[in-house]
Amino acid sequence: MTRTKMRKDMEALADFLEDIGWDTQVLIESVSIPTLTASLALDEDYDELLVFNYIPMKKEDAEFTKLLQIYGRIPLDLHTLPLEDVHLLMNRMNLLTTFGHFVLMPEEEKEEGETYMGLRCVLGIPMEELPDEGVIGETVLHITHYCQIMESLLLGLLTGESTLAETLASIESRL
């Protein structure tokens, strides 16, 4: 898939997301592959943030399908939580989350001393088609829903309002 085709797809996605209320920006020059960022203001000081891009694949590995990656970032610094607790919570949520999976940001992408989590979803799309707007709309709803639940659970742990055991016990009732 060429950079030009990736850019055109990102621009089409941006148009759709803008139509449903998201602010978008297509990044071309500052990134290795065309990337779309989308934000939705939910509060005065809080925005949902999603990042869209295609996973680069060799033509022989992806002749008929392109892989659209969507990443929803949870804007909490988790470095004060025990990593084992974060992994337990993340794994429990991943067992119950129907769309995507939670991941910790790779070392090379995080700032010193900070640990962030996000939800990653990959959609297979026919090579010659644009991503379906209905599928994208539903995927965005699911990603933001699960990110908000995870953020709430993590905030409880960060503020000491709940223990890990209480948080793990409450997950199924939140989904």
mmCIF file with all atom_site columns, C-alpha atoms in Angstrom:
data_model
loop_
_atom_site.group_PDB
_atom_site.id
_atom_site.type_symbol
_atom_site.label_atom_id
_atom_site.label_alt_id
_atom_site.label_comp_id
_atom_site.label_asym_id
_atom_site.label_entity_id
_atom_site.label_seq_id
_atom_site.pdbx_PDB_ins_code
_atom_site.Cartn_x
_atom_site.Cartn_y
_atom_site.Cartn_z
_atom_site.occupancy
_atom_site.B_iso_or_equiv
_atom_site.pdbx_formal_charge
_atom_site.auth_seq_id
_atom_site.auth_comp_id
_atom_site.auth_asym_id
_atom_site.auth_atom_id
_atom_site.pdbx_PDB_model_num
ATOM 1   C CA . MET A 1 1   ? 0.000   0.000   0.000  1.00 0.00 ? 1   MET A CA 1
ATOM 2   C CA . THR A 1 2   ? 1.492   3.342   -1.019 1.00 0.00 ? 2   THR A CA 1
ATOM 3   C CA . ARG A 1 3   ? 1.871   6.414   1.184  1.00 0.00 ? 3   ARG A CA 1
ATOM 4   C CA . THR A 1 4   ? -0.447  8.262   -1.209 1.00 0.00 ? 4   THR A CA 1
ATOM 5   C CA . LYS A 1 5   ? -3.188  5.641   -0.756 1.00 0.00 ? 5   LYS A CA 1
ATOM 6   C CA . MET A 1 6   ? -2.697  5.698   3.028  1.00 0.00 ? 6   MET A CA 1
ATOM 7   C CA . ARG A 1 7   ? -2.961  9.500   3.042  1.00 0.00 ? 7   ARG A CA 1
ATOM 8   C CA . LYS A 1 8   ? -6.159  9.453   0.958  1.00 0.00 ? 8   LYS A CA 1
ATOM 9   C CA . ASP A 1 9   ? -7.732  6.881   3.287  1.00 0.00 ? 9   ASP A CA 1
ATOM 10  C CA . MET A 1 10  ? -6.754  8.944   6.348  1.00 0.00 ? 10  MET A CA 1
ATOM 11  C CA . GLU A 1 11  ? -8.265  12.054  4.759  1.00 0.00 ? 11  GLU A CA 1
ATOM 12  C CA . ALA A 1 12  ? -11.524 10.169  4.032  1.00 0.00 ? 12  ALA A CA 1
ATOM 13  C CA . LEU A 1 13  ? -11.610 8.921   7.640  1.00 0.00 ? 13  LEU A CA 1
ATOM 14  C CA . ALA A 1 14  ? -10.961 12.467  8.860  1.00 0.00 ? 14  ALA A CA 1
ATOM 15  C CA . ASP A 1 15  ? -13.922 13.775  6.837  1.00 0.00 ? 15  ASP A CA 1
ATOM 16  C CA . PHE A 1 16  ? -16.224 11.122  8.326  1.00 0.00 ? 16  PHE A CA 1
ATOM 17  C CA . LEU A 1 17  ? -15.030 11.717  11.912 1.00 0.00 ? 17  LEU A CA 1
ATOM 18  C CA . GLU A 1 18  ? -15.408 15.469  11.514 1.00 0.00 ? 18  GLU A CA 1
ATOM 19  C CA . ASP A 1 19  ? -18.993 14.923  10.313 1.00 0.00 ? 19  ASP A CA 1
ATOM 20  C CA . ILE A 1 20  ? -19.764 13.161  13.610 1.00 0.00 ? 20  ILE A CA 1
ATOM 21  C CA . GLY A 1 21  ? -18.106 15.820  15.794 1.00 0.00 ? 21  GLY A CA 1
ATOM 22  C CA . TRP A 1 22  ? -14.446 14.855  16.151 1.00 0.00 ? 22  TRP A CA 1
ATOM 23  C CA . ASP A 1 23  ? -11.568 17.282  15.563 1.00 0.00 ? 23  ASP A CA 1
ATOM 24  C CA . THR A 1 24  ? -9.023  15.663  13.270 1.00 0.00 ? 24  THR A CA 1
ATOM 25  C CA . GLN A 1 25  ? -5.543  16.165  11.914 1.00 0.00 ? 25  GLN A CA 1
ATOM 26  C CA . VAL A 1 26  ? -3.820  14.091  9.245  1.00 0.00 ? 26  VAL A CA 1
ATOM 27  C CA . LEU A 1 27  ? -0.094  13.910  9.917  1.00 0.00 ? 27  LEU A CA 1
ATOM 28  C CA . ILE A 1 28  ? 2.032   13.274  6.854  1.00 0.00 ? 28  ILE A CA 1
ATOM 29  C CA . GLU A 1 29  ? 5.425   14.968  7.042  1.00 0.00 ? 29  GLU A CA 1
ATOM 30  C CA . SER A 1 30  ? 6.279   14.420  10.734 1.00 0.00 ? 30  SER A CA 1
ATOM 31  C CA . VAL A 1 31  ? 5.592   10.665  10.817 1.00 0.00 ? 31  VAL A CA 1
ATOM 32  C CA . SER A 1 32  ? 6.904   7.585   9.007  1.00 0.00 ? 32  SER A CA 1
ATOM 33  C CA . ILE A 1 33  ? 3.425   6.623   7.750  1.00 0.00 ? 33  ILE A CA 1
ATOM 34  C CA . PRO A 1 34  ? 0.360   8.845   7.276  1.00 0.00 ? 34  PRO A CA 1
ATOM 35  C CA . THR A 1 35  ? -1.460  9.019   10.597 1.00 0.00 ? 35  THR A CA 1
ATOM 36  C CA . LEU A 1 36  ? -4.789  10.474  11.641 1.00 0.00 ? 36  LEU A CA 1
ATOM 37  C CA . THR A 1 37  ? -5.360  11.879  15.102 1.00 0.00 ? 37  THR A CA 1
ATOM 38  C CA . ALA A 1 38  ? -8.911  12.502  16.272 1.00 0.00 ? 38  ALA A CA 1
ATOM 39  C CA . SER A 1 39  ? -10.015 14.203  19.471 1.00 0.00 ? 39  SER A CA 1
ATOM 40  C CA . LEU A 1 40  ? -13.415 14.763  20.995 1.00 0.00 ? 40  LEU A CA 1
ATOM 41  C CA . ALA A 1 41  ? -13.879 17.303  23.792 1.00 0.00 ? 41  ALA A CA 1
ATOM 42  C CA . LEU A 1 42  ? -15.919 15.687  26.562 1.00 0.00 ? 42  LEU A CA 1
ATOM 43  C CA . ASP A 1 43  ? -15.199 18.196  29.332 1.00 0.00 ? 43  ASP A CA 1
ATOM 44  C CA . GLU A 1 44  ? -13.501 21.563  29.644 1.00 0.00 ? 44  GLU A CA 1
ATOM 45  C CA . ASP A 1 45  ? -10.217 19.857  30.428 1.00 0.00 ? 45  ASP A CA 1
ATOM 46  C CA . TYR A 1 46  ? -10.655 16.373  28.936 1.00 0.00 ? 46  TYR A CA 1
ATOM 47  C CA . ASP A 1 47  ? -10.553 15.072  25.376 1.00 0.00 ? 47  ASP A CA 1
ATOM 48  C CA . GLU A 1 48  ? -10.852 11.547  24.023 1.00 0.00 ? 48  GLU A CA 1
ATOM 49  C CA . LEU A 1 49  ? -7.900  10.938  21.712 1.00 0.00 ? 49  LEU A CA 1
ATOM 50  C CA . LEU A 1 50  ? -7.677  8.290   18.985 1.00 0.00 ? 50  LEU A CA 1
ATOM 51  C CA . VAL A 1 51  ? -4.862  7.587   16.547 1.00 0.00 ? 51  VAL A CA 1
ATOM 52  C CA . PHE A 1 52  ? -5.432  5.810   13.203 1.00 0.00 ? 52  PHE A CA 1
ATOM 53  C CA . ASN A 1 53  ? -2.843  4.382   10.813 1.00 0.00 ? 53  ASN A CA 1
ATOM 54  C CA . TYR A 1 54  ? -2.200  1.405   8.599  1.00 0.00 ? 54  TYR A CA 1
ATOM 55  C CA . ILE A 1 55  ? 0.222   -1.287  9.668  1.00 0.00 ? 55  ILE A CA 1
ATOM 56  C CA . PRO A 1 56  ? 2.863   -1.396  6.919  1.00 0.00 ? 56  PRO A CA 1
ATOM 57  C CA . MET A 1 57  ? 2.883   -4.803  5.240  1.00 0.00 ? 57  MET A CA 1
ATOM 58  C CA . LYS A 1 58  ? 4.842   -6.303  2.350  1.00 0.00 ? 58  LYS A CA 1
ATOM 59  C CA . LYS A 1 59  ? 2.725   -6.795  -0.761 1.00 0.00 ? 59  LYS A CA 1
ATOM 60  C CA . GLU A 1 60  ? 3.213   -10.575 -0.631 1.00 0.00 ? 60  GLU A CA 1
ATOM 61  C CA . ASP A 1 61  ? 1.860   -10.614 2.956  1.00 0.00 ? 61  ASP A CA 1
ATOM 62  C CA . ALA A 1 62  ? -1.140  -8.394  2.263  1.00 0.00 ? 62  ALA A CA 1
ATOM 63  C CA . GLU A 1 63  ? -2.349  -8.651  -1.297 1.00 0.00 ? 63  GLU A CA 1
ATOM 64  C CA . PHE A 1 64  ? -6.069  -8.376  -0.501 1.00 0.00 ? 64  PHE A CA 1
ATOM 65  C CA . THR A 1 65  ? -6.241  -6.872  2.999  1.00 0.00 ? 65  THR A CA 1
ATOM 66  C CA . LYS A 1 66  ? -4.954  -3.704  4.619  1.00 0.00 ? 66  LYS A CA 1
ATOM 67  C CA . LEU A 1 67  ? -4.780  -3.507  8.408  1.00 0.00 ? 67  LEU A CA 1
ATOM 68  C CA . LEU A 1 68  ? -6.146  -0.342  10.005 1.00 0.00 ? 68  LEU A CA 1
ATOM 69  C CA . GLN A 1 69  ? -4.828  0.169   13.527 1.00 0.00 ? 69  GLN A CA 1
ATOM 70  C CA . ILE A 1 70  ? -6.831  2.354   15.919 1.00 0.00 ? 70  ILE A CA 1
ATOM 71  C CA . TYR A 1 71  ? -5.298  3.283   19.238 1.00 0.00 ? 71  TYR A CA 1
ATOM 72  C CA . GLY A 1 72  ? -7.161  4.995   22.089 1.00 0.00 ? 72  GLY A CA 1
ATOM 73  C CA . ARG A 1 73  ? -4.834  6.479   24.704 1.00 0.00 ? 73  ARG A CA 1
ATOM 74  C CA . ILE A 1 74  ? -5.704  6.649   28.395 1.00 0.00 ? 74  ILE A CA 1
ATOM 75  C CA . PRO A 1 75  ? -4.072  9.895   29.600 1.00 0.00 ? 75  PRO A CA 1
ATOM 76  C CA . LEU A 1 76  ? -2.963  8.718   33.045 1.00 0.00 ? 76  LEU A CA 1
ATOM 77  C CA . ASP A 1 77  ? 0.609   8.314   34.220 1.00 0.00 ? 77  ASP A CA 1
ATOM 78  C CA . LEU A 1 78  ? 0.655   4.886   35.835 1.00 0.00 ? 78  LEU A CA 1
ATOM 79  C CA . HIS A 1 79  ? 4.285   4.775   36.973 1.00 0.00 ? 79  HIS A CA 1
ATOM 80  C CA . THR A 1 80  ? 3.297   4.964   40.679 1.00 0.00 ? 80  THR A CA 1
ATOM 81  C CA . LEU A 1 81  ? 1.232   1.760   40.477 1.00 0.00 ? 81  LEU A CA 1
ATOM 82  C CA . PRO A 1 82  ? 2.937   -1.617  40.867 1.00 0.00 ? 82  PRO A CA 1
ATOM 83  C CA . LEU A 1 83  ? 3.493   -2.986  37.359 1.00 0.00 ? 83  LEU A CA 1
ATOM 84  C CA . GLU A 1 84  ? 2.154   -6.385  38.451 1.00 0.00 ? 84  GLU A CA 1
ATOM 85  C CA . ASP A 1 85  ? -1.154  -4.742  39.487 1.00 0.00 ? 85  ASP A CA 1
ATOM 86  C CA . VAL A 1 86  ? -1.386  -2.915  36.161 1.00 0.00 ? 86  VAL A CA 1
ATOM 87  C CA . HIS A 1 87  ? -0.795  -6.187  34.292 1.00 0.00 ? 87  HIS A CA 1
ATOM 88  C CA . LEU A 1 88  ? -3.426  -8.031  36.362 1.00 0.00 ? 88  LEU A CA 1
ATOM 89  C CA . LEU A 1 89  ? -6.016  -5.334  35.692 1.00 0.00 ? 89  LEU A CA 1
ATOM 90  C CA . MET A 1 90  ? -5.100  -5.112  32.013 1.00 0.00 ? 90  MET A CA 1
ATOM 91  C CA . ASN A 1 91  ? -5.297  -8.893  31.580 1.00 0.00 ? 91  ASN A CA 1
ATOM 92  C CA . ARG A 1 92  ? -8.685  -9.107  33.328 1.00 0.00 ? 92  ARG A CA 1
ATOM 93  C CA . MET A 1 93  ? -10.094 -6.359  31.119 1.00 0.00 ? 93  MET A CA 1
ATOM 94  C CA . ASN A 1 94  ? -8.651  -8.014  28.005 1.00 0.00 ? 94  ASN A CA 1
ATOM 95  C CA . LEU A 1 95  ? -10.554 -11.202 28.855 1.00 0.00 ? 95  LEU A CA 1
ATOM 96  C CA . LEU A 1 96  ? -13.841 -9.290  28.855 1.00 0.00 ? 96  LEU A CA 1
ATOM 97  C CA . THR A 1 97  ? -13.303 -6.559  26.272 1.00 0.00 ? 97  THR A CA 1
ATOM 98  C CA . THR A 1 98  ? -14.958 -7.453  22.969 1.00 0.00 ? 98  THR A CA 1
ATOM 99  C CA . PHE A 1 99  ? -13.206 -4.816  20.858 1.00 0.00 ? 99  PHE A CA 1
ATOM 100 C CA . GLY A 1 100 ? -9.426  -4.502  20.858 1.00 0.00 ? 100 GLY A CA 1
ATOM 101 C CA . HIS A 1 101 ? -7.072  -5.075  23.739 1.00 0.00 ? 101 HIS A CA 1
ATOM 102 C CA . PHE A 1 102 ? -5.290  -2.946  26.307 1.00 0.00 ? 102 PHE A CA 1
ATOM 103 C CA . VAL A 1 103 ? -1.546  -2.435  25.949 1.00 0.00 ? 103 VAL A CA 1
ATOM 104 C CA . LEU A 1 104 ? 1.195   -0.515  27.715 1.00 0.00 ? 104 LEU A CA 1
ATOM 105 C CA . MET A 1 105 ? 3.102   1.941   25.548 1.00 0.00 ? 105 MET A CA 1
ATOM 106 C CA . PRO A 1 106 ? 6.469   0.649   24.314 1.00 0.00 ? 106 PRO A CA 1
ATOM 107 C CA . GLU A 1 107 ? 9.596   1.926   26.048 1.00 0.00 ? 107 GLU A CA 1
ATOM 108 C CA . GLU A 1 108 ? 10.741  4.000   23.086 1.00 0.00 ? 108 GLU A CA 1
ATOM 109 C CA . GLU A 1 109 ? 7.435   5.904   22.957 1.00 0.00 ? 109 GLU A CA 1
ATOM 110 C CA . LYS A 1 110 ? 7.073   6.909   26.590 1.00 0.00 ? 110 LYS A CA 1
ATOM 111 C CA . GLU A 1 111 ? 8.662   9.744   28.477 1.00 0.00 ? 111 GLU A CA 1
ATOM 112 C CA . GLU A 1 112 ? 11.168  8.988   31.227 1.00 0.00 ? 112 GLU A CA 1
ATOM 113 C CA . GLY A 1 113 ? 9.441   7.689   34.343 1.00 0.00 ? 113 GLY A CA 1
ATOM 114 C CA . GLU A 1 114 ? 5.975   7.625   32.790 1.00 0.00 ? 114 GLU A CA 1
ATOM 115 C CA . THR A 1 115 ? 3.832   4.623   31.899 1.00 0.00 ? 115 THR A CA 1
ATOM 116 C CA . TYR A 1 116 ? 0.674   4.966   29.793 1.00 0.00 ? 116 TYR A CA 1
ATOM 117 C CA . MET A 1 117 ? -1.968  2.514   28.686 1.00 0.00 ? 117 MET A CA 1
ATOM 118 C CA . GLY A 1 118 ? -4.172  2.431   25.643 1.00 0.00 ? 118 GLY A CA 1
ATOM 119 C CA . LEU A 1 119 ? -6.634  0.263   23.778 1.00 0.00 ? 119 LEU A CA 1
ATOM 120 C CA . ARG A 1 120 ? -5.467  -1.091  20.414 1.00 0.00 ? 120 ARG A CA 1
ATOM 121 C CA . CYS A 1 121 ? -7.813  -2.420  17.763 1.00 0.00 ? 121 CYS A CA 1
ATOM 122 C CA . VAL A 1 122 ? -6.876  -3.680  14.284 1.00 0.00 ? 122 VAL A CA 1
ATOM 123 C CA . LEU A 1 123 ? -9.460  -3.950  11.507 1.00 0.00 ? 123 LEU A CA 1
ATOM 124 C CA . GLY A 1 124 ? -8.932  -5.921  8.309  1.00 0.00 ? 124 GLY A CA 1
ATOM 125 C CA . ILE A 1 125 ? -10.219 -3.948  5.314  1.00 0.00 ? 125 ILE A CA 1
ATOM 126 C CA . PRO A 1 126 ? -10.339 -5.019  1.652  1.00 0.00 ? 126 PRO A CA 1
ATOM 127 C CA . MET A 1 127 ? -7.330  -3.436  -0.078 1.00 0.00 ? 127 MET A CA 1
ATOM 128 C CA . GLU A 1 128 ? -9.282  -1.470  -2.684 1.00 0.00 ? 128 GLU A CA 1
ATOM 129 C CA . GLU A 1 129 ? -12.018 -0.183  -0.348 1.00 0.00 ? 129 GLU A CA 1
ATOM 130 C CA . LEU A 1 130 ? -12.277 2.671   2.103  1.00 0.00 ? 130 LEU A CA 1
ATOM 131 C CA . PRO A 1 131 ? -12.983 1.725   5.705  1.00 0.00 ? 131 PRO A CA 1
ATOM 132 C CA . ASP A 1 132 ? -16.749 1.343   6.166  1.00 0.00 ? 132 ASP A CA 1
ATOM 133 C CA . GLU A 1 133 ? -18.148 4.370   8.036  1.00 0.00 ? 133 GLU A CA 1
ATOM 134 C CA . GLY A 1 134 ? -20.610 2.279   10.066 1.00 0.00 ? 134 GLY A CA 1
ATOM 135 C CA . VAL A 1 135 ? -17.866 -0.090  11.198 1.00 0.00 ? 135 VAL A CA 1
ATOM 136 C CA . ILE A 1 136 ? -15.562 2.818   12.045 1.00 0.00 ? 136 ILE A CA 1
ATOM 137 C CA . GLY A 1 137 ? -18.342 4.579   13.967 1.00 0.00 ? 137 GLY A CA 1
ATOM 138 C CA . GLU A 1 138 ? -19.126 1.491   16.046 1.00 0.00 ? 138 GLU A CA 1
ATOM 139 C CA . THR A 1 139 ? -15.441 0.777   16.622 1.00 0.00 ? 139 THR A CA 1
ATOM 140 C CA . VAL A 1 140 ? -14.860 4.333   17.845 1.00 0.00 ? 140 VAL A CA 1
ATOM 141 C CA . LEU A 1 141 ? -17.819 3.997   20.247 1.00 0.00 ? 141 LEU A CA 1
ATOM 142 C CA . HIS A 1 142 ? -16.479 0.712   21.639 1.00 0.00 ? 142 HIS A CA 1
ATOM 143 C CA . ILE A 1 143 ? -12.932 2.012   22.030 1.00 0.00 ? 143 ILE A CA 1
ATOM 144 C CA . THR A 1 144 ? -14.026 5.183   23.840 1.00 0.00 ? 144 THR A CA 1
ATOM 145 C CA . HIS A 1 145 ? -16.410 3.170   26.051 1.00 0.00 ? 145 HIS A CA 1
ATOM 146 C CA . TYR A 1 146 ? -13.731 0.695   27.137 1.00 0.00 ? 146 TYR A CA 1
ATOM 147 C CA . CYS A 1 147 ? -11.098 3.422   27.573 1.00 0.00 ? 147 CYS A CA 1
ATOM 148 C CA . GLN A 1 148 ? -13.450 5.355   29.858 1.00 0.00 ? 148 GLN A CA 1
ATOM 149 C CA . ILE A 1 149 ? -14.115 2.250   31.966 1.00 0.00 ? 149 ILE A CA 1
ATOM 150 C CA . MET A 1 150 ? -10.408 1.441   32.242 1.00 0.00 ? 150 MET A CA 1
ATOM 151 C CA . GLU A 1 151 ? -9.556  5.036   33.076 1.00 0.00 ? 151 GLU A CA 1
ATOM 152 C CA . SER A 1 152 ? -12.140 5.035   35.868 1.00 0.00 ? 152 SER A CA 1
ATOM 153 C CA . LEU A 1 153 ? -10.735 1.785   37.287 1.00 0.00 ? 153 LEU A CA 1
ATOM 154 C CA . LEU A 1 154 ? -7.172  3.088   37.121 1.00 0.00 ? 154 LEU A CA 1
ATOM 155 C CA . LEU A 1 155 ? -8.148  6.379   38.768 1.00 0.00 ? 155 LEU A CA 1
ATOM 156 C CA . GLY A 1 156 ? -9.605  4.420   41.681 1.00 0.00 ? 156 GLY A CA 1
ATOM 157 C CA . LEU A 1 157 ? -6.283  2.645   42.126 1.00 0.00 ? 157 LEU A CA 1
ATOM 158 C CA . LEU A 1 158 ? -4.205  5.811   41.675 1.00 0.00 ? 158 LEU A CA 1
ATOM 159 C CA . THR A 1 159 ? -6.210  7.797   44.239 1.00 0.00 ? 159 THR A CA 1
ATOM 160 C CA . GLY A 1 160 ? -6.456  4.917   46.710 1.00 0.00 ? 160 GLY A CA 1
ATOM 161 C CA . GLU A 1 161 ? -10.264 4.908   46.537 1.00 0.00 ? 161 GLU A CA 1
ATOM 162 C CA . SER A 1 162 ? -10.211 1.202   45.688 1.00 0.00 ? 162 SER A CA 1
ATOM 163 C CA . THR A 1 163 ? -7.878  -1.733  46.122 1.00 0.00 ? 163 THR A CA 1
ATOM 164 C CA . LEU A 1 164 ? -6.797  -4.018  43.330 1.00 0.00 ? 164 LEU A CA 1
ATOM 165 C CA . ALA A 1 165 ? -9.058  -6.786  44.691 1.00 0.00 ? 165 ALA A CA 1
ATOM 166 C CA . GLU A 1 166 ? -12.086 -4.436  44.750 1.00 0.00 ? 166 GLU A CA 1
ATOM 167 C CA . THR A 1 167 ? -11.271 -3.182  41.253 1.00 0.00 ? 167 THR A CA 1
ATOM 168 C CA . LEU A 1 168 ? -10.921 -6.674  39.816 1.00 0.00 ? 168 LEU A CA 1
ATOM 169 C CA . ALA A 1 169 ? -14.195 -7.742  41.487 1.00 0.00 ? 169 ALA A CA 1
ATOM 170 C CA . SER A 1 170 ? -16.064 -4.770  40.010 1.00 0.00 ? 170 SER A CA 1
ATOM 171 C CA . ILE A 1 171 ? -15.012 -5.195  36.376 1.00 0.00 ? 171 ILE A CA 1
ATOM 172 C CA . GLU A 1 172 ? -17.737 -7.550  35.191 1.00 0.00 ? 172 GLU A CA 1
ATOM 173 C CA . SER A 1 173 ? -20.479 -5.305  36.567 1.00 0.00 ? 173 SER A CA 1
ATOM 174 C CA . ARG A 1 174 ? -18.975 -2.326  34.672 1.00 0.00 ? 174 ARG A CA 1
ATOM 175 C CA . LEU A 1 175 ? -19.036 -4.111  31.327 1.00 0.00 ? 175 LEU A CA 1
#
